[in-house]
Tab-separated table of C-alpha atoms in Angstrom:
chain	number	residue	atom	x	y	z
O	1	MET	CA	53.594	189.554	105.817
O	2	SER	CA	52.579	185.931	105.574
O	3	VAL	CA	54.805	183.213	106.953
O	4	GLU	CA	54.999	181.719	103.404
O	5	LYS	CA	56.257	185.133	102.041
O	6	LEU	CA	58.733	185.535	105.031
O	7	THR	CA	60.146	182.050	104.269
O	8	LYS	CA	60.495	182.803	100.522
O	9	LYS	CA	61.795	186.455	100.906
O	10	CYS	CA	64.425	185.831	103.665
O	11	GLY	CA	67.145	183.370	102.789
O	12	LEU	CA	68.272	183.041	106.396
O	13	ILE	CA	64.720	181.848	107.395
O	14	HIS	CA	64.461	179.354	104.391
O	15	ALA	CA	67.914	177.981	105.212
O	16	THR	CA	67.024	177.610	108.996
O	17	VAL	CA	63.877	175.631	108.198
O	18	ALA	CA	65.667	173.456	105.490
O	19	LYS	CA	68.578	172.785	107.976
O	20	ILE	CA	66.222	171.696	110.836
O	21	ALA	CA	64.311	169.541	108.372
O	22	ASP	CA	67.514	167.984	107.177
O	23	SER	CA	68.580	167.135	110.820
O	24	ILE	CA	65.189	165.656	111.433
O	25	VAL	CA	65.180	163.424	108.348
O	26	GLY	CA	68.823	162.551	108.424
O	27	ASP	CA	69.732	159.121	107.342
O	28	PHE	CA	66.176	157.856	107.576
O	29	GLU	CA	65.619	154.079	107.378
O	30	VAL	CA	63.035	151.642	108.706
O	31	LYS	CA	64.165	148.189	109.925
O	32	VAL	CA	61.845	145.351	110.829
O	33	ASP	CA	62.472	141.774	111.791
O	34	ASN	CA	60.173	140.223	109.064
O	35	PRO	CA	61.846	139.992	105.642
O	36	ASN	CA	58.538	140.142	103.819
O	37	SER	CA	57.543	143.324	105.662
O	38	GLN	CA	60.973	144.828	105.185
O	39	ALA	CA	60.612	144.269	101.379
O	40	ILE	CA	57.214	145.991	101.251
O	41	ILE	CA	58.483	148.865	103.212
O	42	ASP	CA	61.590	149.249	101.225
O	43	SER	CA	59.536	149.092	97.993
O	44	PHE	CA	57.188	151.797	99.342
O	45	ILE	CA	60.106	154.030	100.463
O	46	LYS	CA	61.721	153.723	96.963
O	47	SER	CA	58.613	154.103	94.825
O	48	SER	CA	57.022	156.984	96.769
O	49	ASN	CA	60.263	159.004	97.089
O	50	PHE	CA	59.582	158.915	100.713
O	51	LYS	CA	62.686	160.765	101.943
O	52	LEU	CA	62.191	163.798	99.765
O	53	ASN	CA	58.541	163.932	100.589
O	54	LEU	CA	59.270	163.467	104.316
O	55	ARG	CA	61.671	166.403	104.226
O	56	THR	CA	59.195	168.624	102.214
O	57	TRP	CA	56.338	167.706	104.752
O	58	ILE	CA	58.498	168.557	107.726
O	59	GLN	CA	59.636	171.863	106.046
O	60	GLU	CA	55.927	172.816	105.428
O	61	GLY	CA	55.171	171.980	109.105
O	62	LEU	CA	58.048	173.950	110.452
O	63	ALA	CA	57.385	176.981	108.436
O	64	LYS	CA	53.514	177.140	108.346
O	65	GLY	CA	52.842	175.072	111.465
O	66	ASN	CA	51.093	172.298	109.598
O	67	GLY	CA	52.304	169.845	107.107
O	68	PHE	CA	49.765	167.601	105.168
O	69	ILE	CA	50.630	164.565	103.079
O	70	GLU	CA	48.076	162.823	100.878
O	71	LEU	CA	48.577	159.052	101.206
O	72	ASP	CA	47.797	156.688	98.391
O	73	LEU	CA	49.131	153.406	99.852
O	74	GLU	CA	47.489	151.228	97.147
O	75	ASN	CA	49.520	153.001	94.546
O	76	GLU	CA	52.478	153.603	96.748
O	77	LYS	CA	52.251	157.399	96.186
O	78	MET	CA	52.543	160.413	98.431
O	79	ARG	CA	51.771	164.098	97.714
O	80	VAL	CA	52.757	166.874	100.016
O	81	MET	CA	49.769	169.293	100.137
O	82	ASN	CA	49.964	173.096	100.565
O	83	ALA	CA	48.868	173.859	104.215
O	84	ASN	CA	47.374	177.193	103.223
O	85	TYR	CA	44.449	175.333	101.482
O	86	MET	CA	43.898	172.503	104.054
O	87	TYR	CA	41.283	172.585	106.738
O	88	VAL	CA	40.464	170.125	109.614
O	89	LYS	CA	36.934	169.229	110.224
O	90	ARG	CA	36.449	167.883	113.809
O	91	ASN	CA	33.493	166.872	115.956
O	92	LYS	CA	32.688	168.497	119.346
O	93	LYS	CA	35.071	166.168	121.118
O	94	GLY	CA	37.974	167.155	118.883
O	95	GLN	CA	38.066	163.932	116.847
O	96	VAL	CA	39.026	164.539	113.185
O	97	LEU	CA	36.187	163.699	110.868
O	98	GLU	CA	37.769	164.812	107.560
O	99	TYR	CA	40.332	167.040	105.913
O	100	ASN	CA	39.246	169.526	103.321
O	101	GLN	CA	41.066	171.227	100.538
O	102	TRP	CA	39.857	174.529	99.086
O	103	THR	CA	42.121	176.137	96.374
O	104	LYS	CA	39.746	178.930	95.249
O	105	PRO	CA	39.764	182.343	96.781
O	106	LEU	CA	38.290	182.294	100.241
O	107	ARG	CA	35.504	184.795	99.399
O	108	GLN	CA	34.214	182.108	97.022
O	109	PHE	CA	34.000	179.522	99.885
O	110	ASN	CA	30.935	177.351	99.829
O	111	ARG	CA	30.796	174.272	102.110
O	112	ASP	CA	28.570	172.348	99.537
O	113	SER	CA	30.662	173.209	96.532
O	114	PRO	CA	31.954	170.504	94.140
O	115	ASP	CA	35.293	172.388	94.242
O	116	MET	CA	35.779	171.340	97.886
O	117	ILE	CA	37.951	168.212	97.972
O	118	ASN	CA	37.420	165.975	101.008
O	119	PHE	CA	39.867	163.364	102.369
O	120	LYS	CA	39.094	160.766	105.046
O	121	PRO	CA	41.446	160.982	108.060
O	122	ASN	CA	43.403	157.790	106.858
O	123	LYS	CA	44.143	159.443	103.541
O	124	ILE	CA	46.018	162.338	105.139
O	125	ALA	CA	48.965	162.559	107.489
O	126	HIS	CA	48.873	165.797	109.451
O	127	LEU	CA	51.921	167.152	111.191
O	128	PRO	CA	51.152	170.122	113.422
O	129	ILE	CA	54.132	171.897	114.987
O	130	ASN	CA	53.840	174.137	117.949
O	131	LYS	CA	50.327	172.929	118.367
O	132	ILE	CA	47.986	175.295	120.257
O	133	PRO	CA	45.893	173.222	122.867
O	134	ASN	CA	42.364	172.364	121.791
O	135	ASP	CA	43.169	173.475	118.292
O	136	PRO	CA	43.936	171.043	115.427
O	137	TYR	CA	46.501	173.432	113.943
O	138	GLY	CA	50.055	174.415	114.832
O	139	ILE	CA	51.830	177.782	114.479
O	140	GLY	CA	55.275	176.519	113.399
O	141	ILE	CA	58.590	178.116	114.196
O	142	ILE	CA	58.383	181.157	111.968
O	143	TRP	CA	55.235	182.915	113.272
O	144	PRO	CA	56.243	183.183	116.965
O	145	ASN	CA	59.440	184.998	115.745
O	146	GLU	CA	57.691	187.102	113.036
O	147	ARG	CA	58.236	190.490	114.735
O	148	ILE	CA	62.092	189.800	115.096
O	149	ILE	CA	62.321	188.576	111.579
O	150	GLN	CA	60.496	191.628	110.272
O	151	ASN	CA	62.887	193.914	112.225
O	152	LEU	CA	65.858	192.099	110.756
O	153	ILE	CA	64.545	192.465	107.259
O	154	LEU	CA	63.864	196.214	107.811
O	155	ASN	CA	67.312	196.727	109.351
O	156	GLU	CA	68.867	195.126	106.321
O	157	GLN	CA	66.846	197.291	103.858
O	158	ASP	CA	67.894	200.471	105.801
C-alpha cells in the first residue's frame, strides 16, 4: 500500500502527521529590525496564506518524504505541489539543475514531452525529510514504519 493511501486510510497516521506539522509551524512569525523589510514580509505572509501553505508543505514532507512548494514571489503566491509527480534533476556532483512535474501516467513518460513542466531551482522550495545520503529525496516518517502500520490495520480489521 502506498504511503499516501496509508495516510488517507488510517486516521491515526493522518492525525499523527497533522499533529507533528502543527507543532513545527506553531505560532509562526518573522521579525526583522528594518520596518520596510518587516512590512514586505508581513504582506507576503498574509497574501500568500503562508501559514496554511507551510503546514501543508510540512505534512506532505512528513508523510511522503518530500514537500514541494512552487514560489511565485513577484505575485506573492505559493502553491504546494503533490510530491508524487515531482522529480529532481541533478548533475553528476549532486547540484539541483531543475525540478520537473509529470502528471500523466508514468508509462507515457517522455523526457521531451510538452506535458513535462520544468521549474528552475529558485522557483521550488524542496523539503526532504529523512533524507537518504547521496539521494535528493527523503523517505518521510511513514514509510520506515509501514510494516507496523500495516499490521495495526490488519489487526483492527480482524
